[in-house]
């Protein structure tokens, strides 16, 4: 499309991931500018704050504010980590950034390292996208060879070393403290907070963790200024954002659009509904975000504030589109199974509760539901939410709550009639992959 | 200090406190499972969720730091709702069959479910089943009951020093398990039974033997190592059913070593001697007390009359009570002999009569945490002193640097900053080198008495590193382990180590081998003092006419093992006071007097820090056995000895300790009169280093079947470094003959990188090696 992006734009070339290609696109200019003009760390953080860049990993926490939490005066090692452990169903943006534009992440991390006084960074890459990991390693080597990484970057006295680390595919390792545990070589389990990583992170040292896309946005902010980035989006929702559109659309894929773009525009970009069918529901921010009915969604713009007002989250920007051939009970069953399978098992409500949720949804789907099952689901999710060490408990609960809230009649029909509201042949026709 | 309000009560707590600690202080009970005051915080059970002002959701009390002005409600509607929610989750997959669970009646989950659980489960799906794990002979598992609190995991890695348990798999499939094909082998393993809040980990020896509410809980003191751990002995129908720790922050904290915990099995075992026995015409016949005692009294009288008092002697175990030690020496001295000793594995007595007081640790155990430098000389530290090693392990986390001079190293499961591994013969010289290096570091002169000893020693890098470490410390201690005390040149080691402590301004102490290693000196059970006599080495190298053996099994307890037993067997009369039958005693003894083990007698143990801990019997004496102090008292009266008489146990104590209820610390002193120290020479050849494995050390543990089934009780093997093996043309796994001047042992050779070059480590106190005689000295090792 013609919309001007900052991460995915100009990536039509043959080998866009090469350093030379990146430099042609204006790559490493921001870093050179910082080194040449000796821009101070405070100025950089100020610029990032001005840009209203919010964390692209899901929580949407203002990046500049996060960076300012880092105790720069802390003596000894400080670490930077990039969270490329993209494991949430529906999300597939970070792998494309790393696949086609890895140097934007490297440059963003070097600048972040400069701004926060970190000498070492790690990029934790999801274990199931190994070829992306290998490509990132190649990019790192290119950057090292060009003097952009390592000791005395670009002849200055600033040193920064960056390593790639691949996980083994556990969803929980995308939780930032579990990610740190995993880098340390331990079992990927979240730590309880406080202490937060900014004071006690990797190997017990101050650590800042950002998402791949967040880092990839940094070079533009420094090169063009925070205001220019902010102007791309809307107030408090600066810049452009990648949306991974999947589901019943004609052209699923990654789309970079300015924050604040109407959902309808995004849907149009994605080729509209498959077979011209009706939009039934959308999960706007990855599988852990509450589902919204299509009608609500059509009134939303794609930014943190608008989606939040509608009762869901922009999350990681994974837009899962469902048309009227979808059985919502079946969809929830699949999601609940994911969280049941991916719970780390550390804390009680999630370890025991996710399995319980799945089993209840499963029995409803299997025609064995009971009249009070919906109350039970609401009660169990209420007992999980806010009681766990990390957000996986909430992530498992929110789909259940929202599916039951918005599509309660479908669940009730299932319980009463022991079959789907959407007839099997319609489901089959819709997806072409459904096997009864 | 921070202000906090908990359930409406105001209080101040130190910075860094958690809400849980603050709540404990005001007496507000917050339900919990994973939290334990001695372990790191996991915050995984989520049972301790409480309401905190301004917090949008309930927070775990165990992991939430107190902030100034915080307001907390532990039993508000929000808090209780959260706690009940967590309890429901804990119970959905937990078997609800308390009546058949061994933990029933003492289960935290059961107790809390009464307050927080529902009357009926809303979970009607299939429950999770988890396969049981083999954790060894001490800990039994019922893993389906596990609530994954990870207390046991944290215990093994943080307190015991080696992670032997972990949580494998994820989510609902998470399981606590040992490493594949491994068991939990730490000498502190029993504590995970206490820590487990449910019935997942229970005591294998105790399993299904009694219910918690059926047993009386009685206080006692451990008779094993020199720490004197405080015990709760649980008793049903006058039988000891199990032993648990009695929390004493100054001594054992809330822990027990497995030796203290599981040795009780011997007390009800088939080996118990319950009737007095006399050997007549080579046959053992059971008899009554008057006959047996008369036999001993007449025997002693006759031998004193015919051969003089000097021909009788007594050996007392250092695991005996102070009262037994005292009355034994009083009996011998009353007859006019000074032949009494309790230091059974010691062979160098050059310091006898020269010490300023009874040797001891030189400090309080609870002060170990304040040390910043420690030098341990000659010790199988972890196995000899499990809970003292645990304290050192915790102190290391606070910055303590541990240095060690040893002839054979085990993994102590704590970081050793500098280790110097030398053969036993070279140990005094190694210490002299450290002393010399300290003088060089401080630009000082070596004290005149030590000039000759340090003159020719070479200071190597290890010695210098240890010297630097000690000199840089502010709170330094030098400890001698059992190996150093049992060394052929123990007196030199003692003198030089003491001098090292003097020049570094540090403390000096002996860790002590047994429960009454200090008490034996205070009770006078040593052959010097008013009436002096022969020490244990002299008494077991040429035969006396009569021996009294109190709780002693010479073939295992004495330095010379079976050789000592042979010598004793040549006497005209050997009277054995023992709680147990033994093949050895049946062979060499003439009279067997059944006396009570620690659970059946009152007594006192003086631990390594000089704390006298008196205790009462917890059960009646088994069969016709009687407390040894009473037997000794009656025997003394029959012999007409005033000194060996007493009206009551308190009367005996008064004679030992005076009127004070605590030991006069002035009586404890490790210093020695000064004279010139000259390095001796043990000689060349292959030298034996003998450890006393943890479960061979005394007559009680040797008979505890579960402890005997552990890895620590495996058969002794000849452990040598690879270089020594090669030099001798041996390979690991070969059968070898280890021979000394006295006898030989056939064992397997094993490679052990911790053993000094030119040495063979071969455990003592075992029937396989008992014939070798000395624990230390030259041996030959050859392929069989």
PDB file of C-alpha atoms in Angstrom, chain A residues 169-172 187 189 192-194 340-356 359-360 363 370 375-376 379-380 382-384 386-389 394, chain B residues 41-46 49 57-58 63-65 78 81-86 88-90 92-93 122-126 128 146-149 167-174:
ATOM      1  CA  UNK A 169       9.543 -21.941  21.631  1.00  0.00           C
ATOM      2  CA  UNK A 170       7.982 -21.483  25.051  1.00  0.00           C
ATOM      3  CA  UNK A 171       5.355 -18.756  24.990  1.00  0.00           C
ATOM      4  CA  UNK A 172       6.141 -17.857  28.603  1.00  0.00           C
ATOM      5  CA  UNK A 187      13.957 -22.707  33.285  1.00  0.00           C
ATOM      6  CA  UNK A 189       9.660 -18.911  34.573  1.00  0.00           C
ATOM      7  CA  UNK A 192       7.838 -11.989  40.944  1.00  0.00           C
ATOM      8  CA  UNK A 193       8.031  -8.225  40.897  1.00  0.00           C
ATOM      9  CA  UNK A 194       9.258  -6.168  42.660  1.00  0.00           C
ATOM     10  CA  UNK A 340      -3.331 -24.390  29.347  1.00  0.00           C
ATOM     11  CA  UNK A 341      -0.398 -25.787  27.406  1.00  0.00           C
ATOM     12  CA  UNK A 342       1.819 -22.731  27.817  1.00  0.00           C
ATOM     13  CA  UNK A 343       1.349 -22.048  31.539  1.00  0.00           C
ATOM     14  CA  UNK A 344       4.741 -22.422  33.176  1.00  0.00           C
ATOM     15  CA  UNK A 345       3.250 -24.126  36.209  1.00  0.00           C
ATOM     16  CA  UNK A 346       4.971 -21.960  38.733  1.00  0.00           C
ATOM     17  CA  UNK A 347       2.079 -20.331  40.528  1.00  0.00           C
ATOM     18  CA  UNK A 348      -1.102 -21.966  41.626  1.00  0.00           C
ATOM     19  CA  UNK A 349      -3.969 -20.043  39.979  1.00  0.00           C
ATOM     20  CA  UNK A 350      -2.501 -20.320  36.490  1.00  0.00           C
ATOM     21  CA  UNK A 351      -1.148 -23.864  36.840  1.00  0.00           C
ATOM     22  CA  UNK A 352      -4.459 -25.230  38.069  1.00  0.00           C
ATOM     23  CA  UNK A 353      -6.846 -22.664  36.611  1.00  0.00           C
ATOM     24  CA  UNK A 354      -5.846 -22.745  32.928  1.00  0.00           C
ATOM     25  CA  UNK A 355      -6.485 -26.487  32.770  1.00  0.00           C
ATOM     26  CA  UNK A 356      -9.812 -26.058  34.482  1.00  0.00           C
ATOM     27  CA  UNK A 359     -11.720 -28.499  30.342  1.00  0.00           C
ATOM     28  CA  UNK A 360     -14.929 -26.589  30.917  1.00  0.00           C
ATOM     29  CA  UNK A 363     -16.897 -29.985  27.537  1.00  0.00           C
ATOM     30  CA  UNK A 370     -23.922 -27.728  32.098  1.00  0.00           C
ATOM     31  CA  UNK A 375     -21.019 -18.761  35.806  1.00  0.00           C
ATOM     32  CA  UNK A 376     -18.270 -21.223  36.637  1.00  0.00           C
ATOM     33  CA  UNK A 379     -15.871 -17.281  38.632  1.00  0.00           C
ATOM     34  CA  UNK A 380     -12.705 -19.224  37.788  1.00  0.00           C
ATOM     35  CA  UNK A 382     -12.065 -13.940  38.378  1.00  0.00           C
ATOM     36  CA  UNK A 383     -10.031 -16.129  40.724  1.00  0.00           C
ATOM     37  CA  UNK A 384      -7.106 -16.240  38.299  1.00  0.00           C
ATOM     38  CA  UNK A 386      -4.709 -10.414  39.265  1.00  0.00           C
ATOM     39  CA  UNK A 387      -3.620 -13.289  41.486  1.00  0.00           C
ATOM     40  CA  UNK A 388      -0.703 -14.656  39.465  1.00  0.00           C
ATOM     41  CA  UNK A 389       3.006 -13.855  39.277  1.00  0.00           C
ATOM     42  CA  UNK A 394      -4.823 -12.620  32.891  1.00  0.00           C
TER      43      UNK A 394
ATOM     44  CA  UNK B  41      11.022 -16.110  48.459  1.00  0.00           C
ATOM     45  CA  UNK B  42       9.218 -17.887  45.640  1.00  0.00           C
ATOM     46  CA  UNK B  43       5.762 -16.298  45.897  1.00  0.00           C
ATOM     47  CA  UNK B  44       4.363 -19.159  43.851  1.00  0.00           C
ATOM     48  CA  UNK B  45       1.598 -20.616  46.039  1.00  0.00           C
ATOM     49  CA  UNK B  46      -0.286 -17.299  46.116  1.00  0.00           C
ATOM     50  CA  UNK B  49      -2.500 -12.712  49.129  1.00  0.00           C
ATOM     51  CA  UNK B  57      -5.294  -6.248  43.320  1.00  0.00           C
ATOM     52  CA  UNK B  58      -4.333  -8.401  46.296  1.00  0.00           C
ATOM     53  CA  UNK B  63       7.078 -10.981  48.486  1.00  0.00           C
ATOM     54  CA  UNK B  64       5.696  -7.500  48.981  1.00  0.00           C
ATOM     55  CA  UNK B  65       8.172  -5.118  50.595  1.00  0.00           C
ATOM     56  CA  UNK B  78     -10.845  -8.950  49.338  1.00  0.00           C
ATOM     57  CA  UNK B  81     -11.760 -14.030  48.759  1.00  0.00           C
ATOM     58  CA  UNK B  82      -8.357 -14.232  47.084  1.00  0.00           C
ATOM     59  CA  UNK B  83      -7.110 -16.767  49.630  1.00  0.00           C
ATOM     60  CA  UNK B  84     -10.183 -18.913  49.210  1.00  0.00           C
ATOM     61  CA  UNK B  85      -9.795 -18.733  45.443  1.00  0.00           C
ATOM     62  CA  UNK B  86      -6.229 -19.989  45.685  1.00  0.00           C
ATOM     63  CA  UNK B  88      -9.818 -23.957  45.589  1.00  0.00           C
ATOM     64  CA  UNK B  89      -7.143 -24.162  42.888  1.00  0.00           C
ATOM     65  CA  UNK B  90      -4.783 -26.019  45.222  1.00  0.00           C
ATOM     66  CA  UNK B  92      -8.798 -29.282  42.534  1.00  0.00           C
ATOM     67  CA  UNK B  93      -5.972 -31.619  41.668  1.00  0.00           C
ATOM     68  CA  UNK B 122     -16.645 -27.487  41.904  1.00  0.00           C
ATOM     69  CA  UNK B 123     -14.045 -29.371  39.907  1.00  0.00           C
ATOM     70  CA  UNK B 124     -15.527 -32.524  38.505  1.00  0.00           C
ATOM     71  CA  UNK B 125     -12.995 -33.401  35.829  1.00  0.00           C
ATOM     72  CA  UNK B 126     -10.368 -36.072  36.108  1.00  0.00           C
ATOM     73  CA  UNK B 128      -3.965 -35.196  37.890  1.00  0.00           C
ATOM     74  CA  UNK B 146       2.503 -32.186  45.603  1.00  0.00           C
ATOM     75  CA  UNK B 147       1.349 -28.566  45.343  1.00  0.00           C
ATOM     76  CA  UNK B 148       4.583 -27.416  43.653  1.00  0.00           C
ATOM     77  CA  UNK B 149       5.535 -24.976  46.393  1.00  0.00           C
ATOM     78  CA  UNK B 167      10.649 -28.699  38.900  1.00  0.00           C
ATOM     79  CA  UNK B 168      10.504 -30.339  35.518  1.00  0.00           C
ATOM     80  CA  UNK B 169       7.884 -29.844  32.808  1.00  0.00           C
ATOM     81  CA  UNK B 170       5.431 -27.013  32.598  1.00  0.00           C
ATOM     82  CA  UNK B 171       1.960 -25.982  33.564  1.00  0.00           C
ATOM     83  CA  UNK B 172      -0.271 -28.689  34.901  1.00  0.00           C
ATOM     84  CA  UNK B 173       2.394 -31.244  33.991  1.00  0.00           C
ATOM     85  CA  UNK B 174       4.962 -29.649  36.315  1.00  0.00           C
TER      86      UNK B 174
END
